[in-house]
mmCIF file of C-alpha atoms and ligand atoms in Angstrom:
data_model
loop_
_atom_site.group_PDB
_atom_site.id
_atom_site.type_symbol
_atom_site.label_atom_id
_atom_site.label_comp_id
_atom_site.label_asym_id
_atom_site.label_seq_id
_atom_site.Cartn_x
_atom_site.Cartn_y
_atom_site.Cartn_z
ATOM 1 C CA MET A 18 -44.496 -66.176 -54.726
ATOM 2 C CA MET A 19 -42.524 -66.886 -57.847
ATOM 3 C CA SER A 20 -39.149 -68.307 -57.037
ATOM 4 C CA ILE A 21 -36.418 -67.726 -59.562
ATOM 5 C CA ARG A 22 -32.655 -67.705 -59.456
ATOM 6 C CA PRO A 23 -32.037 -63.946 -59.653
ATOM 7 C CA PRO A 24 -28.533 -64.163 -61.202
ATOM 8 C CA LEU A 25 -30.018 -65.951 -64.203
ATOM 9 C CA LEU A 26 -32.406 -63.196 -65.086
ATOM 10 C CA CYS A 27 -31.911 -59.884 -66.784
ATOM 11 C CA ALA A 28 -33.455 -56.802 -65.172
ATOM 12 C CA ALA A 29 -36.117 -56.602 -67.879
ATOM 13 C CA SER A 30 -37.292 -60.126 -67.057
ATOM 14 C CA LEU A 31 -37.607 -59.306 -63.387
ATOM 15 C CA ILE A 32 -39.708 -56.245 -64.142
ATOM 16 C CA LEU A 33 -42.000 -58.268 -66.352
ATOM 17 C CA VAL A 34 -42.381 -60.910 -63.691
ATOM 18 C CA ALA A 35 -43.285 -58.215 -61.185
ATOM 19 C CA MET A 36 -45.922 -56.938 -63.627
ATOM 20 C CA GLY A 37 -47.286 -60.418 -64.259
ATOM 21 C CA THR A 38 -50.726 -61.649 -63.325
ATOM 22 C CA ALA A 39 -51.526 -63.236 -60.005
ATOM 23 C CA SER A 40 -51.263 -66.757 -61.358
ATOM 24 C CA ALA A 41 -47.937 -65.996 -63.061
ATOM 25 C CA GLN A 42 -46.585 -64.792 -59.720
ATOM 26 C CA GLU A 43 -47.800 -67.761 -57.768
ATOM 27 C CA VAL A 44 -45.935 -70.345 -59.757
ATOM 28 C CA ASP A 45 -42.306 -71.367 -59.466
ATOM 29 C CA THR A 46 -40.708 -70.739 -62.869
ATOM 30 C CA GLN A 47 -37.644 -72.789 -61.992
ATOM 31 C CA ALA A 48 -39.917 -75.747 -61.148
ATOM 32 C CA ILE A 49 -41.632 -75.459 -64.537
ATOM 33 C CA VAL A 50 -38.339 -75.440 -66.421
ATOM 34 C CA ASP A 51 -37.068 -78.355 -64.303
ATOM 35 C CA ALA A 52 -40.246 -80.294 -65.132
ATOM 36 C CA LEU A 53 -39.864 -79.536 -68.859
ATOM 37 C CA PHE A 54 -36.305 -80.889 -68.771
ATOM 38 C CA LYS A 55 -37.352 -83.923 -66.730
ATOM 39 C CA ALA A 56 -40.148 -84.805 -69.181
ATOM 40 C CA GLY A 57 -37.523 -85.008 -71.943
ATOM 41 C CA GLY A 58 -35.124 -87.140 -69.903
ATOM 42 C CA ASN A 59 -32.936 -84.340 -68.466
ATOM 43 C CA GLN A 60 -30.618 -84.071 -71.463
ATOM 44 C CA PRO A 61 -27.578 -81.830 -71.019
ATOM 45 C CA ASN A 62 -26.820 -78.651 -73.042
ATOM 46 C CA VAL A 63 -30.183 -78.433 -74.771
ATOM 47 C CA ARG A 64 -33.213 -76.154 -74.635
ATOM 48 C CA GLY A 65 -36.062 -76.816 -72.210
ATOM 49 C CA SER A 66 -38.253 -76.931 -75.308
ATOM 50 C CA GLY A 67 -37.380 -76.968 -78.997
ATOM 51 C CA ALA A 68 -34.257 -78.977 -78.098
ATOM 52 C CA LYS A 69 -33.969 -80.412 -81.610
ATOM 53 C CA GLY A 70 -33.877 -77.792 -84.319
ATOM 54 C CA VAL A 71 -32.275 -76.068 -87.274
ATOM 55 C CA CYS A 72 -30.942 -72.508 -87.306
ATOM 56 C CA VAL A 73 -31.584 -70.525 -90.494
ATOM 57 C CA LYS A 74 -31.364 -67.008 -91.861
ATOM 58 C CA GLY A 75 -33.483 -64.932 -94.182
ATOM 59 C CA THR A 76 -35.310 -61.640 -94.595
ATOM 60 C CA PHE A 77 -38.560 -59.932 -93.655
ATOM 61 C CA THR A 78 -40.362 -57.624 -96.081
ATOM 62 C CA PRO A 79 -43.344 -55.710 -94.661
ATOM 63 C CA SER A 80 -46.567 -55.437 -96.653
ATOM 64 C CA ALA A 81 -48.122 -52.135 -97.701
ATOM 65 C CA GLU A 82 -50.911 -52.732 -95.117
ATOM 66 C CA ALA A 83 -48.609 -53.393 -92.122
ATOM 67 C CA PRO A 84 -47.926 -49.729 -91.118
ATOM 68 C CA GLY A 85 -51.705 -49.217 -90.982
ATOM 69 C CA LEU A 86 -51.837 -51.699 -88.097
ATOM 70 C CA SER A 87 -48.546 -51.167 -86.272
ATOM 71 C CA LYS A 88 -46.067 -48.327 -85.932
ATOM 72 C CA ALA A 89 -43.217 -50.792 -85.268
ATOM 73 C CA PRO A 90 -40.203 -49.633 -87.323
ATOM 74 C CA HIS A 91 -39.974 -53.201 -88.696
ATOM 75 C CA PHE A 92 -43.249 -52.627 -90.554
ATOM 76 C CA ALA A 93 -42.215 -49.238 -91.983
ATOM 77 C CA LYS A 94 -42.810 -48.636 -95.685
ATOM 78 C CA ALA A 95 -39.084 -48.074 -96.348
ATOM 79 C CA ASN A 96 -38.346 -51.710 -95.470
ATOM 80 C CA ALA A 97 -40.484 -52.883 -98.388
ATOM 81 C CA GLU A 98 -37.625 -51.853 -100.689
ATOM 82 C CA LYS A 99 -34.854 -52.955 -98.334
ATOM 83 C CA PRO A 100 -35.922 -56.129 -96.462
ATOM 84 C CA LEU A 101 -34.738 -56.597 -92.889
ATOM 85 C CA PRO A 102 -32.347 -59.411 -91.957
ATOM 86 C CA MET A 103 -33.796 -62.270 -89.912
ATOM 87 C CA THR A 104 -32.335 -65.142 -87.898
ATOM 88 C CA ALA A 105 -34.793 -67.956 -87.314
ATOM 89 C CA ARG A 106 -34.978 -71.467 -85.891
ATOM 90 C CA PHE A 107 -37.267 -74.363 -86.681
ATOM 91 C CA SER A 108 -37.624 -76.940 -83.942
ATOM 92 C CA MET A 109 -39.437 -79.925 -82.473
ATOM 93 C CA GLY A 110 -41.327 -79.350 -79.221
ATOM 94 C CA GLY A 111 -39.950 -80.709 -75.946
ATOM 95 C CA SER A 112 -36.538 -81.051 -74.339
ATOM 96 C CA ASN A 113 -35.556 -84.359 -75.963
ATOM 97 C CA PRO A 114 -33.063 -83.661 -78.786
ATOM 98 C CA LYS A 115 -33.567 -87.203 -80.105
ATOM 99 C CA VAL A 116 -37.330 -86.856 -80.679
ATOM 100 C CA SER A 117 -38.299 -88.239 -84.079
ATOM 101 C CA ASP A 118 -39.175 -85.773 -86.844
ATOM 102 C CA LYS A 119 -42.032 -88.209 -87.536
ATOM 103 C CA ALA A 120 -43.681 -87.703 -84.135
ATOM 104 C CA LYS A 121 -47.258 -86.562 -84.725
ATOM 105 C CA PRO A 122 -48.584 -84.990 -81.517
ATOM 106 C CA VAL A 123 -45.489 -82.781 -81.186
ATOM 107 C CA THR A 124 -45.561 -79.146 -82.259
ATOM 108 C CA ARG A 125 -43.012 -77.901 -84.754
ATOM 109 C CA GLY A 126 -41.637 -74.496 -83.739
ATOM 110 C CA PHE A 127 -40.721 -71.421 -85.771
ATOM 111 C CA SER A 128 -38.847 -68.720 -83.837
ATOM 112 C CA MET A 129 -37.752 -65.571 -85.621
ATOM 113 C CA ARG A 130 -35.644 -62.538 -84.772
ATOM 114 C CA ILE A 131 -36.198 -59.687 -87.226
ATOM 115 C CA ALA A 132 -33.436 -57.106 -86.862
ATOM 116 C CA ASP A 133 -33.889 -53.371 -87.252
ATOM 117 C CA PRO A 134 -31.441 -50.633 -86.191
ATOM 118 C CA SER A 135 -34.018 -49.701 -83.489
ATOM 119 C CA GLY A 136 -33.951 -53.219 -82.002
ATOM 120 C CA ASP A 137 -35.201 -56.747 -82.640
ATOM 121 C CA MET A 138 -38.725 -58.052 -83.071
ATOM 122 C CA VAL A 139 -39.001 -61.665 -81.878
ATOM 123 C CA PHE A 140 -41.871 -64.072 -82.454
ATOM 124 C CA VAL A 141 -41.946 -67.705 -81.312
ATOM 125 C CA PHE A 142 -44.662 -69.696 -83.059
ATOM 126 C CA ILE A 143 -45.831 -73.325 -83.102
ATOM 127 C CA SER A 144 -47.528 -75.523 -85.684
ATOM 128 C CA ALA A 145 -50.871 -75.531 -83.854
ATOM 129 C CA PRO A 146 -53.343 -72.712 -83.220
ATOM 130 C CA VAL A 147 -53.454 -73.512 -79.495
ATOM 131 C CA PHE A 148 -51.007 -74.055 -76.649
ATOM 132 C CA GLY A 149 -51.340 -77.067 -74.356
ATOM 133 C CA THR A 150 -52.061 -75.251 -71.111
ATOM 134 C CA LYS A 151 -53.753 -72.055 -69.975
ATOM 135 C CA THR A 152 -51.871 -71.278 -66.760
ATOM 136 C CA PRO A 153 -48.282 -71.745 -65.563
ATOM 137 C CA GLN A 154 -49.524 -74.052 -62.766
ATOM 138 C CA GLN A 155 -51.273 -76.203 -65.337
ATOM 139 C CA LEU A 156 -48.066 -76.308 -67.424
ATOM 140 C CA LEU A 157 -46.131 -77.436 -64.347
ATOM 141 C CA ASP A 158 -48.654 -80.210 -63.708
ATOM 142 C CA PHE A 159 -48.829 -81.140 -67.430
ATOM 143 C CA ALA A 160 -45.037 -81.528 -67.628
ATOM 144 C CA THR A 161 -44.729 -83.247 -64.235
ATOM 145 C CA VAL A 162 -47.194 -85.960 -65.186
ATOM 146 C CA ARG A 163 -45.087 -86.669 -68.302
ATOM 147 C CA ALA A 164 -41.849 -87.368 -66.376
ATOM 148 C CA PRO A 165 -40.437 -90.777 -67.284
ATOM 149 C CA GLY A 166 -40.706 -93.442 -64.575
ATOM 150 C CA PRO A 167 -38.067 -96.038 -63.662
ATOM 151 C CA ASP A 168 -38.784 -97.868 -66.958
ATOM 152 C CA GLY A 169 -37.906 -94.706 -68.895
ATOM 153 C CA LYS A 170 -41.532 -94.167 -69.902
ATOM 154 C CA PRO A 171 -44.206 -91.824 -68.536
ATOM 155 C CA ASP A 172 -47.260 -93.330 -66.863
ATOM 156 C CA ALA A 173 -49.930 -93.476 -69.605
ATOM 157 C CA GLU A 174 -52.745 -93.823 -67.055
ATOM 158 C CA LYS A 175 -51.656 -90.703 -65.170
ATOM 159 C CA ILE A 176 -51.485 -88.727 -68.436
ATOM 160 C CA LYS A 177 -54.959 -89.946 -69.372
ATOM 161 C CA ALA A 178 -56.379 -88.983 -65.984
ATOM 162 C CA PHE A 179 -54.746 -85.537 -66.190
ATOM 163 C CA GLY A 180 -56.275 -84.980 -69.636
ATOM 164 C CA ALA A 181 -59.717 -86.028 -68.389
ATOM 165 C CA ALA A 182 -59.491 -83.609 -65.479
ATOM 166 C CA ASN A 183 -58.081 -80.807 -67.680
ATOM 167 C CA PRO A 184 -59.829 -81.211 -71.049
ATOM 168 C CA GLU A 185 -58.446 -77.967 -72.517
ATOM 169 C CA THR A 186 -54.948 -79.493 -72.305
ATOM 170 C CA THR A 187 -55.920 -82.184 -74.825
ATOM 171 C CA ARG A 188 -56.900 -79.761 -77.620
ATOM 172 C CA GLN A 189 -53.410 -79.278 -79.015
ATOM 173 C CA ALA A 190 -52.626 -83.001 -79.342
ATOM 174 C CA ALA A 191 -56.093 -83.624 -80.831
ATOM 175 C CA TRP A 192 -55.436 -80.911 -83.440
ATOM 176 C CA LEU A 193 -52.013 -82.357 -84.338
ATOM 177 C CA ASN A 194 -53.249 -85.957 -84.384
ATOM 178 C CA ALA A 195 -55.998 -84.986 -86.841
ATOM 179 C CA ARG A 196 -53.362 -83.867 -89.390
ATOM 180 C CA PRO A 197 -50.509 -85.578 -91.189
ATOM 181 C CA VAL A 198 -46.900 -85.334 -90.032
ATOM 182 C CA PRO A 199 -45.468 -82.223 -91.765
ATOM 183 C CA ALA A 200 -43.127 -83.244 -94.605
ATOM 184 C CA SER A 201 -41.062 -80.102 -94.154
ATOM 185 C CA TYR A 202 -40.499 -77.336 -91.621
ATOM 186 C CA ALA A 203 -41.390 -75.054 -94.561
ATOM 187 C CA GLY A 204 -44.592 -76.937 -95.408
ATOM 188 C CA VAL A 205 -46.778 -76.141 -92.406
ATOM 189 C CA ASP A 206 -48.399 -73.054 -90.847
ATOM 190 C CA TYR A 207 -47.358 -71.740 -87.438
ATOM 191 C CA TRP A 208 -49.330 -69.692 -84.881
ATOM 192 C CA GLY A 209 -48.292 -67.181 -82.208
ATOM 193 C CA VAL A 210 -51.097 -68.550 -79.971
ATOM 194 C CA HIS A 211 -51.238 -65.430 -77.733
ATOM 195 C CA ALA A 212 -53.354 -62.333 -78.493
ATOM 196 C CA TYR A 213 -51.072 -59.425 -79.418
ATOM 197 C CA THR A 214 -52.010 -55.741 -79.503
ATOM 198 C CA LEU A 215 -50.842 -53.858 -82.583
ATOM 199 C CA THR A 216 -50.819 -50.053 -82.275
ATOM 200 C CA ASP A 217 -50.511 -47.673 -85.219
ATOM 201 C CA ALA A 218 -48.883 -44.217 -85.335
ATOM 202 C CA LYS A 219 -52.201 -42.553 -84.381
ATOM 203 C CA GLY A 220 -52.538 -44.717 -81.286
ATOM 204 C CA THR A 221 -55.276 -46.983 -82.637
ATOM 205 C CA ALA A 222 -54.960 -50.437 -81.087
ATOM 206 C CA THR A 223 -55.965 -53.704 -82.777
ATOM 207 C CA VAL A 224 -56.008 -57.043 -80.982
ATOM 208 C CA ALA A 225 -54.739 -59.835 -83.242
ATOM 209 C CA LYS A 226 -53.351 -63.335 -83.232
ATOM 210 C CA LEU A 227 -50.351 -63.787 -85.481
ATOM 211 C CA LYS A 228 -49.754 -66.631 -87.876
ATOM 212 C CA THR A 229 -47.281 -67.625 -90.586
ATOM 213 C CA VAL A 230 -48.793 -69.168 -93.703
ATOM 214 C CA ALA A 231 -46.443 -71.407 -95.701
ATOM 215 C CA ALA A 232 -46.173 -70.510 -99.399
ATOM 216 C CA ALA A 233 -45.503 -74.214 -100.052
ATOM 217 C CA GLY A 234 -48.896 -75.083 -98.529
ATOM 218 C CA GLN A 235 -49.509 -77.843 -95.992
ATOM 219 C CA LEU A 236 -47.101 -80.607 -97.029
ATOM 220 C CA GLY A 237 -48.043 -83.744 -95.141
ATOM 221 C CA LEU A 238 -46.597 -87.263 -95.154
ATOM 222 C CA SER A 239 -48.893 -90.236 -95.581
ATOM 223 C CA ASP A 240 -48.387 -92.940 -92.944
ATOM 224 C CA ASP A 241 -46.437 -95.026 -95.491
ATOM 225 C CA GLU A 242 -44.251 -92.080 -96.496
ATOM 226 C CA ALA A 243 -43.535 -91.345 -92.852
ATOM 227 C CA LYS A 244 -42.539 -94.967 -92.213
ATOM 228 C CA ALA A 245 -39.964 -94.765 -95.013
ATOM 229 C CA LYS A 246 -38.283 -91.659 -93.533
ATOM 230 C CA PRO A 247 -35.465 -91.697 -90.988
ATOM 231 C CA ASP A 248 -36.083 -90.125 -87.571
ATOM 232 C CA ALA A 249 -34.108 -87.041 -88.584
ATOM 233 C CA PHE A 250 -34.927 -85.743 -92.050
ATOM 234 C CA TYR A 251 -36.075 -82.140 -91.594
ATOM 235 C CA ALA A 252 -32.580 -80.581 -91.661
ATOM 236 C CA ASP A 253 -31.596 -82.316 -94.930
ATOM 237 C CA GLU A 254 -34.996 -81.617 -96.472
ATOM 238 C CA LEU A 255 -34.643 -77.930 -95.667
ATOM 239 C CA LYS A 256 -31.109 -77.776 -97.053
ATOM 240 C CA GLU A 257 -32.267 -79.326 -100.341
ATOM 241 C CA ARG A 258 -35.321 -77.074 -100.511
ATOM 242 C CA LEU A 259 -33.287 -73.908 -99.904
ATOM 243 C CA ALA A 260 -30.803 -74.904 -102.633
ATOM 244 C CA GLN A 261 -33.742 -74.392 -105.040
ATOM 245 C CA GLY A 262 -34.646 -70.963 -103.630
ATOM 246 C CA PRO A 263 -36.031 -69.260 -100.525
ATOM 247 C CA ALA A 264 -38.822 -70.867 -98.467
ATOM 248 C CA ARG A 265 -41.471 -68.212 -97.952
ATOM 249 C CA PHE A 266 -44.181 -67.584 -95.390
ATOM 250 C CA ASP A 267 -46.712 -64.771 -95.093
ATOM 251 C CA LEU A 268 -46.848 -63.180 -91.648
ATOM 252 C CA VAL A 269 -50.552 -62.621 -91.051
ATOM 253 C CA ALA A 270 -52.556 -60.835 -88.342
ATOM 254 C CA ILE A 271 -55.926 -62.462 -87.563
ATOM 255 C CA LEU A 272 -58.049 -59.635 -86.180
ATOM 256 C CA GLY A 273 -59.963 -60.311 -82.987
ATOM 257 C CA GLU A 274 -63.618 -59.491 -82.478
ATOM 258 C CA THR A 275 -65.555 -58.712 -79.334
ATOM 259 C CA GLY A 276 -65.662 -61.783 -77.134
ATOM 260 C CA ASP A 277 -62.535 -63.445 -78.554
ATOM 261 C CA PRO A 278 -60.575 -64.458 -75.453
ATOM 262 C CA THR A 279 -57.161 -62.814 -75.001
ATOM 263 C CA ASN A 280 -56.263 -64.610 -71.771
ATOM 264 C CA ASP A 281 -56.344 -68.261 -72.787
ATOM 265 C CA PRO A 282 -53.929 -69.707 -75.385
ATOM 266 C CA THR A 283 -55.743 -73.065 -75.328
ATOM 267 C CA VAL A 284 -58.663 -71.451 -77.214
ATOM 268 C CA GLN A 285 -58.547 -70.938 -80.981
ATOM 269 C CA TRP A 286 -60.379 -67.960 -82.459
ATOM 270 C CA PRO A 287 -62.679 -68.853 -85.370
ATOM 271 C CA GLU A 288 -60.163 -67.841 -88.046
ATOM 272 C CA GLU A 289 -62.392 -68.526 -91.018
ATOM 273 C CA SER A 290 -64.831 -65.842 -89.887
ATOM 274 C CA ARG A 291 -62.189 -63.342 -88.781
ATOM 275 C CA LYS A 292 -60.643 -60.660 -90.999
ATOM 276 C CA SER A 293 -56.940 -61.149 -91.596
ATOM 277 C CA VAL A 294 -54.255 -58.730 -92.780
ATOM 278 C CA LYS A 295 -50.906 -59.685 -94.290
ATOM 279 C CA LEU A 296 -48.133 -57.982 -92.341
ATOM 280 C CA GLY A 297 -45.284 -59.093 -94.584
ATOM 281 C CA THR A 298 -43.260 -61.913 -96.089
ATOM 282 C CA LEU A 299 -40.670 -64.041 -94.332
ATOM 283 C CA ALA A 300 -38.131 -65.565 -96.708
ATOM 284 C CA ILE A 301 -35.835 -68.286 -95.360
ATOM 285 C CA THR A 302 -32.726 -68.287 -97.547
ATOM 286 C CA ALA A 303 -30.065 -70.560 -95.989
ATOM 287 C CA LEU A 304 -29.079 -72.748 -93.050
ATOM 288 C CA GLU A 305 -26.961 -71.119 -90.348
ATOM 289 C CA PRO A 306 -24.535 -72.744 -87.893
ATOM 290 C CA ALA A 307 -26.409 -73.789 -84.717
ATOM 291 C CA ALA A 308 -24.204 -71.392 -82.722
ATOM 292 C CA THR A 309 -25.914 -68.409 -84.370
ATOM 293 C CA CYS A 310 -29.164 -69.386 -82.644
ATOM 294 C CA ASP A 311 -27.755 -70.926 -79.465
ATOM 295 C CA GLY A 312 -26.058 -67.944 -77.799
ATOM 296 C CA ALA A 313 -29.293 -66.255 -76.755
ATOM 297 C CA THR A 314 -32.947 -67.094 -76.409
ATOM 298 C CA PHE A 315 -35.688 -66.037 -78.752
ATOM 299 C CA ASP A 316 -37.431 -64.067 -75.996
ATOM 300 C CA PRO A 317 -40.949 -63.337 -77.260
ATOM 301 C CA VAL A 318 -41.747 -61.075 -74.306
ATOM 302 C CA VAL A 319 -38.827 -58.677 -74.016
ATOM 303 C CA ASP A 320 -37.835 -58.350 -77.676
ATOM 304 C CA LEU A 321 -40.883 -56.525 -78.987
ATOM 305 C CA PRO A 322 -40.876 -53.027 -80.506
ATOM 306 C CA ALA A 323 -43.302 -50.217 -79.659
ATOM 307 C CA GLY A 324 -46.391 -50.936 -81.739
ATOM 308 C CA VAL A 325 -46.445 -54.662 -80.897
ATOM 309 C CA ALA A 326 -47.341 -55.817 -77.378
ATOM 310 C CA GLY A 327 -48.073 -59.187 -75.841
ATOM 311 C CA PRO A 328 -51.187 -59.760 -73.730
ATOM 312 C CA THR A 329 -51.237 -58.501 -70.148
ATOM 313 C CA ASP A 330 -54.103 -60.784 -69.116
ATOM 314 C CA ASP A 331 -52.645 -64.094 -70.383
ATOM 315 C CA PRO A 332 -50.654 -65.655 -67.520
ATOM 316 C CA MET A 333 -48.727 -67.852 -69.960
ATOM 317 C CA PHE A 334 -47.109 -64.900 -71.722
ATOM 318 C CA ALA A 335 -44.943 -62.905 -69.283
ATOM 319 C CA ILE A 336 -43.568 -66.016 -67.590
ATOM 320 C CA ARG A 337 -41.974 -67.141 -70.847
ATOM 321 C CA SER A 338 -39.197 -64.579 -70.448
ATOM 322 C CA PRO A 339 -37.785 -65.823 -67.113
ATOM 323 C CA ALA A 340 -38.357 -69.454 -68.161
ATOM 324 C CA TYR A 341 -36.321 -69.004 -71.344
ATOM 325 C CA ALA A 342 -33.563 -67.230 -69.377
ATOM 326 C CA ILE A 343 -33.341 -70.133 -66.909
ATOM 327 C CA SER A 344 -33.114 -72.602 -69.800
ATOM 328 C CA LEU A 345 -30.417 -70.521 -71.526
ATOM 329 C CA SER A 346 -28.354 -70.413 -68.350
ATOM 330 C CA ARG A 347 -28.694 -74.164 -67.856
ATOM 331 C CA ARG A 348 -27.742 -75.074 -71.422
ATOM 332 C CA THR A 349 -24.808 -72.668 -71.701
ATOM 333 C CA ASN A 350 -23.190 -73.314 -68.287
HETATM 334 C C1 HEM B 411 -45.403 -70.622 -69.534
HETATM 335 C C2 HEM B 411 -45.255 -70.842 -70.809
HETATM 336 C C3 HEM B 411 -44.005 -71.393 -71.438
HETATM 337 C C4 HEM B 411 -42.855 -71.871 -70.872
HETATM 338 C C5 HEM B 411 -42.534 -72.009 -69.399
HETATM 339 C C6 HEM B 411 -41.973 -72.247 -71.953
HETATM 340 C C7 HEM B 411 -40.703 -72.769 -71.807
HETATM 341 C C8 HEM B 411 -39.745 -72.821 -72.799
HETATM 342 C C9 HEM B 411 -38.328 -73.002 -72.604
HETATM 343 C C10 HEM B 411 -37.672 -73.205 -71.250
HETATM 344 C C11 HEM B 411 -37.735 -72.945 -73.818
HETATM 345 C C12 HEM B 411 -36.230 -73.041 -74.125
HETATM 346 C C13 HEM B 411 -35.646 -71.618 -74.268
HETATM 347 C C14 HEM B 411 -34.163 -71.588 -74.582
HETATM 348 O O1 HEM B 411 -33.395 -72.368 -73.979
HETATM 349 O O2 HEM B 411 -33.759 -70.744 -75.421
HETATM 350 C C15 HEM B 411 -38.770 -72.770 -74.792
HETATM 351 C C16 HEM B 411 -38.572 -72.704 -76.140
HETATM 352 C C17 HEM B 411 -39.588 -72.647 -77.048
HETATM 353 N N1 HEM B 411 -40.933 -72.424 -76.770
HETATM 354 FE FE1 HEM B 411 -41.752 -72.168 -74.990
HETATM 355 N N2 HEM B 411 -42.587 -71.994 -73.140
HETATM 356 C C18 HEM B 411 -43.833 -71.482 -72.863
HETATM 357 C C19 HEM B 411 -44.791 -71.109 -73.761
HETATM 358 C C20 HEM B 411 -44.679 -71.307 -75.109
HETATM 359 C C21 HEM B 411 -45.716 -71.016 -76.058
HETATM 360 C C22 HEM B 411 -47.092 -70.438 -75.716
HETATM 361 C C23 HEM B 411 -45.204 -71.348 -77.274
HETATM 362 C C24 HEM B 411 -45.905 -71.236 -78.577
HETATM 363 C C25 HEM B 411 -46.244 -70.125 -79.153
HETATM 364 C C26 HEM B 411 -43.842 -71.825 -77.101
HETATM 365 C C27 HEM B 411 -42.990 -72.244 -78.102
HETATM 366 C C28 HEM B 411 -41.626 -72.463 -77.942
HETATM 367 C C29 HEM B 411 -40.700 -72.708 -79.033
HETATM 368 C C30 HEM B 411 -41.042 -72.817 -80.519
HETATM 369 C C31 HEM B 411 -39.410 -72.810 -78.464
HETATM 370 C C32 HEM B 411 -38.080 -73.036 -79.192
HETATM 371 C C33 HEM B 411 -37.308 -71.712 -79.275
HETATM 372 C C34 HEM B 411 -36.009 -71.848 -80.051
HETATM 373 O O3 HEM B 411 -36.026 -72.352 -81.171
HETATM 374 O O4 HEM B 411 -34.973 -71.409 -79.531
HETATM 375 N N3 HEM B 411 -43.563 -71.772 -75.771
HETATM 376 N N4 HEM B 411 -39.991 -72.691 -74.151
#
């Protein structure tokens, strides 16, 4: 049975947990969040992941094609003339707020809350097409093995052995290690990792993975350039970039085909041979005080409009809601 601290969770989270898959129910969400904090050195008043980050604001403008895929009010034609306000946060993966912006095998995060009078639409993306684990139990084990020992460092041999026994958990780091360190939060693509279902006004459903494509392209640092940078440069870089104008991303739906797995976020669909549809443009316009992003979580499970649904067969999805609520309670109490 899943064990959670009931007072920490909103009713919606509890319902989702009850609807979750067998493996989501079997795992202890509190234990996962504890392990995530432990792996980052148990820092106080920070997120269980994405502890280091920058809060920003901007707008979302839907494309002409978006209403053909989803009836979500956020994608309505009228918003093309009057873009919707957005609060967003870029971050570094993990619960250590002192992680270096130069760290390579660490995902950068892009969380966004697009506001519409009908409610919010929240997406939480990372700078890799795959997540590190396919089940909550595997995430618990993955994080546990990374807990620092008495010397303040995790046991490299244990991590290696875990990777050998769970090869799918090594795909994300391999993908990140094969690419340069992003030079900017606005110079890298981000993926939603899970398979979403988009439903149009006629009830036609399309399974898609979502992605943001940076208008600036993939801006990478060479090893020498990275060496010359301080450990924290993303916030200043973004401030300077935004002084020149908005940083834009396309929000894109990569359409699934028969056989594309919807239950395993460690598997990337073959994007180059999949049709993709632009859903709209995200424009980041200015930095926001951290407090604007810190008072609530970007809950990618609960804050979805009709017309956009997360997967019901991916055990990693539903459990995110209670996990984020536990982290919020811990960092704000
Ligand atoms: C069982 C699966 C997962 C668990 C238990 C988990 C856990 C967490 C926790 C505890 C937080 C901190 C929330 C807060 O304090 O507001 C967080 C934040 C975050 N997670 Fe996850 N996560 C999971 C899956 C994922 C996946 C699949 C992605 C990638 C798409 C992801 C990307 C992020 C990002 C980018 C943040 C930072 C959010 C922000 O800026 O506020 N997580 N996660």
